[in-house]
PDB file of C-alpha atoms in Angstrom:
ATOM      1  CA  MET W   3      97.338  76.481 113.674  1.00  0.00           C
ATOM      2  CA  GLN W   4      94.961  79.067 115.244  1.00  0.00           C
ATOM      3  CA  ARG W   5      96.645  81.429 112.581  1.00  0.00           C
ATOM      4  CA  VAL W   6      95.960  79.384 110.398  1.00  0.00           C
ATOM      5  CA  ASP W   7      92.267  78.844 111.045  1.00  0.00           C
ATOM      6  CA  ASN W   8      91.978  82.143 111.488  1.00  0.00           C
ATOM      7  CA  TRP W   9      93.411  82.706 107.908  1.00  0.00           C
ATOM      8  CA  VAL W  10      90.815  80.458 106.446  1.00  0.00           C
ATOM      9  CA  THR W  11      87.880  81.649 108.209  1.00  0.00           C
ATOM     10  CA  ARG W  12      88.383  84.878 107.276  1.00  0.00           C
ATOM     11  CA  PHE W  13      88.921  83.798 103.644  1.00  0.00           C
ATOM     12  CA  GLU W  14      85.580  81.722 103.491  1.00  0.00           C
ATOM     13  CA  GLU W  15      83.521  84.463 105.349  1.00  0.00           C
ATOM     14  CA  GLY W  16      85.226  87.072 102.779  1.00  0.00           C
ATOM     15  CA  VAL W  17      84.262  84.512  99.411  1.00  0.00           C
ATOM     16  CA  ILE W  18      80.774  83.939 101.502  1.00  0.00           C
ATOM     17  CA  ALA W  19      79.997  87.582 101.461  1.00  0.00           C
ATOM     18  CA  PHE W  20      81.390  88.331  98.211  1.00  0.00           C
ATOM     19  CA  LEU W  21      78.973  85.304  96.869  1.00  0.00           C
ATOM     20  CA  LEU W  22      75.814  86.739  98.426  1.00  0.00           C
ATOM     21  CA  ALA W  23      76.429  90.220  97.309  1.00  0.00           C
ATOM     22  CA  ALA W  24      76.869  89.155  93.701  1.00  0.00           C
ATOM     23  CA  MET W  25      74.097  87.275  93.145  1.00  0.00           C
ATOM     24  CA  THR W  26      71.964  89.814  94.942  1.00  0.00           C
ATOM     25  CA  ILE W  27      72.885  92.236  92.470  1.00  0.00           C
ATOM     26  CA  VAL W  28      72.849  90.244  89.602  1.00  0.00           C
ATOM     27  CA  SER W  29      69.090  88.607  90.094  1.00  0.00           C
ATOM     28  CA  PHE W  30      68.524  92.649  90.828  1.00  0.00           C
ATOM     29  CA  THR W  31      69.897  94.749  88.093  1.00  0.00           C
ATOM     30  CA  GLN W  32      68.500  91.269  85.559  1.00  0.00           C
ATOM     31  CA  VAL W  33      64.472  91.823  87.312  1.00  0.00           C
ATOM     32  CA  VAL W  34      65.268  95.484  86.850  1.00  0.00           C
ATOM     33  CA  ALA W  35      66.594  95.025  83.032  1.00  0.00           C
ATOM     34  CA  ARG W  36      63.691  92.605  81.959  1.00  0.00           C
ATOM     35  CA  TYR W  37      61.091  94.251  83.076  1.00  0.00           C
ATOM     36  CA  GLY W  38      62.160  97.958  83.641  1.00  0.00           C
ATOM     37  CA  PHE W  39      63.644  98.119  79.840  1.00  0.00           C
ATOM     38  CA  ASN W  40      63.100  94.913  78.006  1.00  0.00           C
ATOM     39  CA  SER W  41      66.384  93.773  77.883  1.00  0.00           C
ATOM     40  CA  GLY W  42      69.136  91.551  80.210  1.00  0.00           C
ATOM     41  CA  TRP W  43      72.688  90.092  80.697  1.00  0.00           C
ATOM     42  CA  THR W  44      72.570  86.457  79.229  1.00  0.00           C
ATOM     43  CA  GLY W  45      74.773  84.257  81.148  1.00  0.00           C
ATOM     44  CA  ALA W  46      72.856  86.158  83.677  1.00  0.00           C
ATOM     45  CA  LEU W  47      71.481  82.566  85.153  1.00  0.00           C
ATOM     46  CA  GLU W  48      74.335  80.800  84.205  1.00  0.00           C
ATOM     47  CA  PHE W  49      76.229  82.763  86.511  1.00  0.00           C
ATOM     48  CA  THR W  50      74.349  83.558  89.383  1.00  0.00           C
ATOM     49  CA  ARG W  51      73.735  79.016  89.418  1.00  0.00           C
ATOM     50  CA  ILE W  52      77.454  78.887  89.926  1.00  0.00           C
ATOM     51  CA  LEU W  53      77.778  81.330  92.012  1.00  0.00           C
ATOM     52  CA  PHE W  54      74.926  79.457  93.973  1.00  0.00           C
ATOM     53  CA  ALA W  55      77.128  76.224  93.738  1.00  0.00           C
ATOM     54  CA  TRP W  56      80.406  78.419  95.091  1.00  0.00           C
ATOM     55  CA  LEU W  57      78.103  79.074  98.404  1.00  0.00           C
ATOM     56  CA  ILE W  58      76.982  75.927  98.883  1.00  0.00           C
ATOM     57  CA  LEU W  59      80.665  74.202  98.359  1.00  0.00           C
ATOM     58  CA  PHE W  60      82.282  77.126 100.732  1.00  0.00           C
ATOM     59  CA  GLY W  61      78.952  76.604 103.416  1.00  0.00           C
ATOM     60  CA  MET W  62      79.750  73.098 103.765  1.00  0.00           C
ATOM     61  CA  SER W  63      83.503  73.736 105.243  1.00  0.00           C
ATOM     62  CA  TYR W  64      82.135  76.663 106.963  1.00  0.00           C
ATOM     63  CA  GLY W  65      79.436  74.796 108.669  1.00  0.00           C
ATOM     64  CA  VAL W  66      81.224  72.791 109.952  1.00  0.00           C
ATOM     65  CA  LYS W  67      83.976  75.624 111.493  1.00  0.00           C
ATOM     66  CA  ILE W  68      80.463  76.807 113.194  1.00  0.00           C
ATOM     67  CA  GLY W  69      78.929  74.077 114.346  1.00  0.00           C
ATOM     68  CA  SER W  70      75.789  74.332 112.033  1.00  0.00           C
ATOM     69  CA  HIS W  71      75.028  70.950 110.149  1.00  0.00           C
ATOM     70  CA  LEU W  72      72.655  69.201 111.287  1.00  0.00           C
ATOM     71  CA  GLY W  73      72.661  65.539 113.174  1.00  0.00           C
ATOM     72  CA  VAL W  74      71.144  63.261 115.286  1.00  0.00           C
ATOM     73  CA  ASP W  75      72.715  62.155 118.432  1.00  0.00           C
ATOM     74  CA  ALA W  76      70.021  61.196 120.537  1.00  0.00           C
ATOM     75  CA  VAL W  77      71.534  57.330 120.472  1.00  0.00           C
ATOM     76  CA  ILE W  78      75.553  58.169 120.806  1.00  0.00           C
ATOM     77  CA  ARG W  79      74.724  60.783 124.282  1.00  0.00           C
ATOM     78  CA  LEU W  80      73.400  57.049 125.678  1.00  0.00           C
ATOM     79  CA  PHE W  81      76.884  55.912 126.150  1.00  0.00           C
ATOM     80  CA  PRO W  82      79.414  56.825 128.762  1.00  0.00           C
ATOM     81  CA  ARG W  83      81.398  60.310 127.884  1.00  0.00           C
ATOM     82  CA  PRO W  84      84.834  58.109 126.568  1.00  0.00           C
ATOM     83  CA  VAL W  85      82.552  56.373 124.102  1.00  0.00           C
ATOM     84  CA  PHE W  86      80.637  59.333 123.298  1.00  0.00           C
ATOM     85  CA  ARG W  87      84.067  61.411 122.111  1.00  0.00           C
ATOM     86  CA  ALA W  88      85.252  58.582 120.278  1.00  0.00           C
ATOM     87  CA  LEU W  89      82.859  58.294 118.534  1.00  0.00           C
ATOM     88  CA  ALA W  90      81.881  61.592 117.608  1.00  0.00           C
ATOM     89  CA  VAL W  91      86.601  61.465 116.535  1.00  0.00           C
ATOM     90  CA  PHE W  92      85.006  58.965 114.213  1.00  0.00           C
ATOM     91  CA  GLY W  93      81.989  60.848 112.590  1.00  0.00           C
ATOM     92  CA  ALA W  94      84.753  64.192 112.569  1.00  0.00           C
ATOM     93  CA  LEU W  95      87.298  61.410 110.716  1.00  0.00           C
ATOM     94  CA  CYS W  96      84.633  60.059 108.130  1.00  0.00           C
ATOM     95  CA  GLY W  97      83.712  63.590 106.998  1.00  0.00           C
ATOM     96  CA  VAL W  98      87.746  63.845 106.091  1.00  0.00           C
ATOM     97  CA  ALA W  99      87.709  60.356 104.168  1.00  0.00           C
ATOM     98  CA  TYR W 100      84.142  61.646 102.364  1.00  0.00           C
ATOM     99  CA  ALA W 101      86.825  64.703 101.464  1.00  0.00           C
ATOM    100  CA  VAL W 102      89.662  63.439 100.588  1.00  0.00           C
ATOM    101  CA  ILE W 103      87.809  60.341  98.545  1.00  0.00           C
ATOM    102  CA  LEU W 104      85.779  62.978  97.014  1.00  0.00           C
ATOM    103  CA  LEU W 105      89.074  64.873  96.129  1.00  0.00           C
ATOM    104  CA  HIS W 106      90.927  62.150  94.931  1.00  0.00           C
ATOM    105  CA  SER W 107      89.987  58.292  94.954  1.00  0.00           C
ATOM    106  CA  ASP W 108      93.171  56.967  93.246  1.00  0.00           C
ATOM    107  CA  TRP W 109      94.647  55.845  96.527  1.00  0.00           C
ATOM    108  CA  LEU W 110      92.055  53.769  97.363  1.00  0.00           C
ATOM    109  CA  GLN W 111      93.439  51.392  95.026  1.00  0.00           C
ATOM    110  CA  PHE W 112      96.147  50.988  97.824  1.00  0.00           C
ATOM    111  CA  PHE W 113      93.506  48.940  99.492  1.00  0.00           C
ATOM    112  CA  GLY W 114      91.552  47.007  96.359  1.00  0.00           C
ATOM    113  CA  ALA W 115      89.096  49.299  95.243  1.00  0.00           C
ATOM    114  CA  ASN W 116      88.225  49.773  91.658  1.00  0.00           C
ATOM    115  CA  ALA W 117      88.296  53.483  92.250  1.00  0.00           C
ATOM    116  CA  ARG W 118      89.975  56.660  90.138  1.00  0.00           C
ATOM    117  CA  GLY W 119      89.566  60.051  89.576  1.00  0.00           C
ATOM    118  CA  GLY W 120      87.873  62.548  91.814  1.00  0.00           C
ATOM    119  CA  ALA W 121      87.478  66.061  92.247  1.00  0.00           C
ATOM    120  CA  TRP W 122      90.989  67.233  91.270  1.00  0.00           C
ATOM    121  CA  ASP W 123      91.410  64.901  87.771  1.00  0.00           C
ATOM    122  CA  TYR W 124      87.893  66.353  86.902  1.00  0.00           C
ATOM    123  CA  TRP W 125      88.933  69.968  87.198  1.00  0.00           C
ATOM    124  CA  SER W 126      92.123  68.762  85.895  1.00  0.00           C
ATOM    125  CA  LYS W 127      90.910  67.449  82.254  1.00  0.00           C
ATOM    126  CA  MET W 128      88.582  70.707  82.339  1.00  0.00           C
ATOM    127  CA  TYR W 129      91.973  73.077  82.554  1.00  0.00           C
ATOM    128  CA  LYS W 130      93.657  70.441  80.132  1.00  0.00           C
ATOM    129  CA  ILE W 131      90.440  70.587  77.517  1.00  0.00           C
ATOM    130  CA  GLY W 132      89.573  74.846  77.886  1.00  0.00           C
ATOM    131  CA  ILE W 133      85.577  74.581  76.826  1.00  0.00           C
ATOM    132  CA  GLY W 134      83.370  77.068  77.112  1.00  0.00           C
ATOM    133  CA  LEU W 135      80.633  77.498  79.441  1.00  0.00           C
ATOM    134  CA  ASP W 136      77.021  77.278  77.642  1.00  0.00           C
ATOM    135  CA  ASP W 137      76.364  81.405  78.313  1.00  0.00           C
ATOM    136  CA  LEU W 138      78.755  82.782  79.879  1.00  0.00           C
ATOM    137  CA  ARG W 139      80.932  84.747  78.068  1.00  0.00           C
ATOM    138  CA  TYR W 140      83.837  87.453  78.074  1.00  0.00           C
ATOM    139  CA  PRO W 141      83.361  90.852  77.265  1.00  0.00           C
ATOM    140  CA  GLU W 142      83.842  92.273  73.827  1.00  0.00           C
ATOM    141  CA  PHE W 143      86.998  94.786  75.059  1.00  0.00           C
ATOM    142  CA  LEU W 144      88.449  91.319  77.153  1.00  0.00           C
ATOM    143  CA  GLN W 145      88.032  89.626  74.219  1.00  0.00           C
ATOM    144  CA  ASP W 146      89.696  92.236  72.028  1.00  0.00           C
ATOM    145  CA  SER W 147      92.526  92.998  74.244  1.00  0.00           C
ATOM    146  CA  LEU W 148      93.690  90.040  75.781  1.00  0.00           C
ATOM    147  CA  GLY W 149      93.086  87.460  72.991  1.00  0.00           C
ATOM    148  CA  VAL W 150      91.072  85.423  75.411  1.00  0.00           C
ATOM    149  CA  GLN W 151      87.470  83.565  73.969  1.00  0.00           C
ATOM    150  CA  GLU W 152      84.485  84.063  73.672  1.00  0.00           C
ATOM    151  CA  ARG W 153      83.531  82.092  76.264  1.00  0.00           C
ATOM    152  CA  VAL W 154      84.235  81.457  80.105  1.00  0.00           C
ATOM    153  CA  GLN W 155      86.184  78.392  80.752  1.00  0.00           C
ATOM    154  CA  ARG W 156      84.704  75.169  82.709  1.00  0.00           C
ATOM    155  CA  TRP W 157      87.755  74.986  84.359  1.00  0.00           C
ATOM    156  CA  ILE W 158      86.929  78.168  86.160  1.00  0.00           C
ATOM    157  CA  ALA W 159      83.661  77.706  87.442  1.00  0.00           C
ATOM    158  CA  TYR W 160      84.603  73.692  87.953  1.00  0.00           C
ATOM    159  CA  LEU W 161      87.545  74.995  90.769  1.00  0.00           C
ATOM    160  CA  ILE W 162      84.909  75.057  93.470  1.00  0.00           C
ATOM    161  CA  LEU W 163      85.173  71.425  93.284  1.00  0.00           C
ATOM    162  CA  PRO W 164      89.210  71.031  94.753  1.00  0.00           C
ATOM    163  CA  VAL W 165      88.732  73.722  96.313  1.00  0.00           C
ATOM    164  CA  GLY W 166      86.034  73.146  98.210  1.00  0.00           C
ATOM    165  CA  LEU W 167      86.250  70.140  98.949  1.00  0.00           C
ATOM    166  CA  ALA W 168      90.131  70.712 100.279  1.00  0.00           C
ATOM    167  CA  LEU W 169      88.408  73.127 102.860  1.00  0.00           C
ATOM    168  CA  PHE W 170      86.222  70.396 103.912  1.00  0.00           C
ATOM    169  CA  ALA W 171      88.710  68.109 104.326  1.00  0.00           C
ATOM    170  CA  PHE W 172      90.669  70.696 106.845  1.00  0.00           C
ATOM    171  CA  ARG W 173      87.985  71.444 108.746  1.00  0.00           C
ATOM    172  CA  CYS W 174      86.605  68.347 109.677  1.00  0.00           C
ATOM    173  CA  ALA W 175      90.560  67.857 110.477  1.00  0.00           C
ATOM    174  CA  GLU W 176      90.424  70.894 112.466  1.00  0.00           C
ATOM    175  CA  ALA W 177      87.202  69.289 114.536  1.00  0.00           C
ATOM    176  CA  VAL W 178      88.897  65.891 115.280  1.00  0.00           C
ATOM    177  CA  TRP W 179      91.617  67.665 117.104  1.00  0.00           C
ATOM    178  CA  GLN W 180      88.877  70.083 119.088  1.00  0.00           C
ATOM    179  CA  ILE W 181      87.153  66.348 119.569  1.00  0.00           C
ATOM    180  CA  LEU W 182      89.560  64.964 121.198  1.00  0.00           C
ATOM    181  CA  THR W 183      91.253  68.658 123.055  1.00  0.00           C
ATOM    182  CA  GLY W 184      87.688  69.383 124.817  1.00  0.00           C
ATOM    183  CA  GLU W 185      86.772  72.577 122.958  1.00  0.00           C
ATOM    184  CA  ARG W 186      84.275  70.904 121.162  1.00  0.00           C
ATOM    185  CA  GLU W 187      81.790  67.921 121.844  1.00  0.00           C
ATOM    186  CA  MET W 188      81.103  66.932 118.327  1.00  0.00           C
ATOM    187  CA  MET W 189      80.969  68.036 114.072  1.00  0.00           C
ATOM    188  CA  ILE W 190      76.982  68.470 114.409  1.00  0.00           C
ATOM    189  CA  ALA W 191      75.261  71.349 115.235  1.00  0.00           C
ATOM    190  CA  ALA W 192      74.286  71.558 119.361  1.00  0.00           C
ATOM    191  CA  HIS W 193      70.370  71.314 120.258  1.00  0.00           C
ATOM    192  CA  GLU W 194      68.734  74.820 119.022  1.00  0.00           C
ATOM    193  CA  ALA W 195      65.821  73.655 119.415  1.00  0.00           C
ATOM    194  CA  GLU W 196      65.744  72.422 122.917  1.00  0.00           C
ATOM    195  CA  GLU W 197      67.661  75.625 123.882  1.00  0.00           C
ATOM    196  CA  LEU W 198      65.256  77.433 122.126  1.00  0.00           C
ATOM    197  CA  VAL W 199      62.192  76.237 124.065  1.00  0.00           C
ATOM    198  CA  ALA W 200      64.483  76.770 127.435  1.00  0.00           C
ATOM    199  CA  GLU W 201      65.099  80.729 126.349  1.00  0.00           C
ATOM    200  CA  ASN W 202      60.983  81.007 125.666  1.00  0.00           C
ATOM    201  CA  LYS W 203      59.745  78.470 127.703  1.00  0.00           C
ATOM    202  CA  ASP W 204      58.058  81.746 129.839  1.00  0.00           C
ATOM    203  CA  VAL W 205      56.677  83.586 127.085  1.00  0.00           C
ATOM    204  CA  LEU W 206      53.192  82.530 126.925  1.00  0.00           C
ATOM    205  CA  LYS W 207      53.012  82.111 130.740  1.00  0.00           C
ATOM    206  CA  ASP W 208      50.446  85.358 131.857  1.00  0.00           C
TER     207      ASP W 208
END
């Protein structure tokens, strides 16, 4: 389990670092080209928008890993320790259910729910249709050498939907196990405000 966690963590951190770097480089070069040379890349805005969406969905799972998601725990901390742990596990299980339902909801029909589809089905349809994005296009040398279509296919951009939700489900399931084994209290962030006040309570003293 620890080996899988380490691999997923390295993967998430590597992709997030790449996305941040790519967004910064593209935005910077686009500004220089626009205001310095009265030129620019037509697909830059769509590309950075896609990168930002990828960053959000990768950050969703990584936020569970490092415990940075915000939450309200004032009420559940009033309960005895065993009840508090049970509620924390329930919250993490809700995260798993949320991710699995969005990933593929056909299984809910077993319980009588009128649900079908999900991120995986939507991505599969985009893959089969093969339609392109609005402004993002392959370089001409790739079109000539590889014979690809002019516009980048939507399924490439939308691949993050099933991948991001699968990672989120994994992180929530991991949080369930860590809460049960006592490695962490709950899935949401710690009391950062209280800790900050405690660390700086003597700063304003004469």
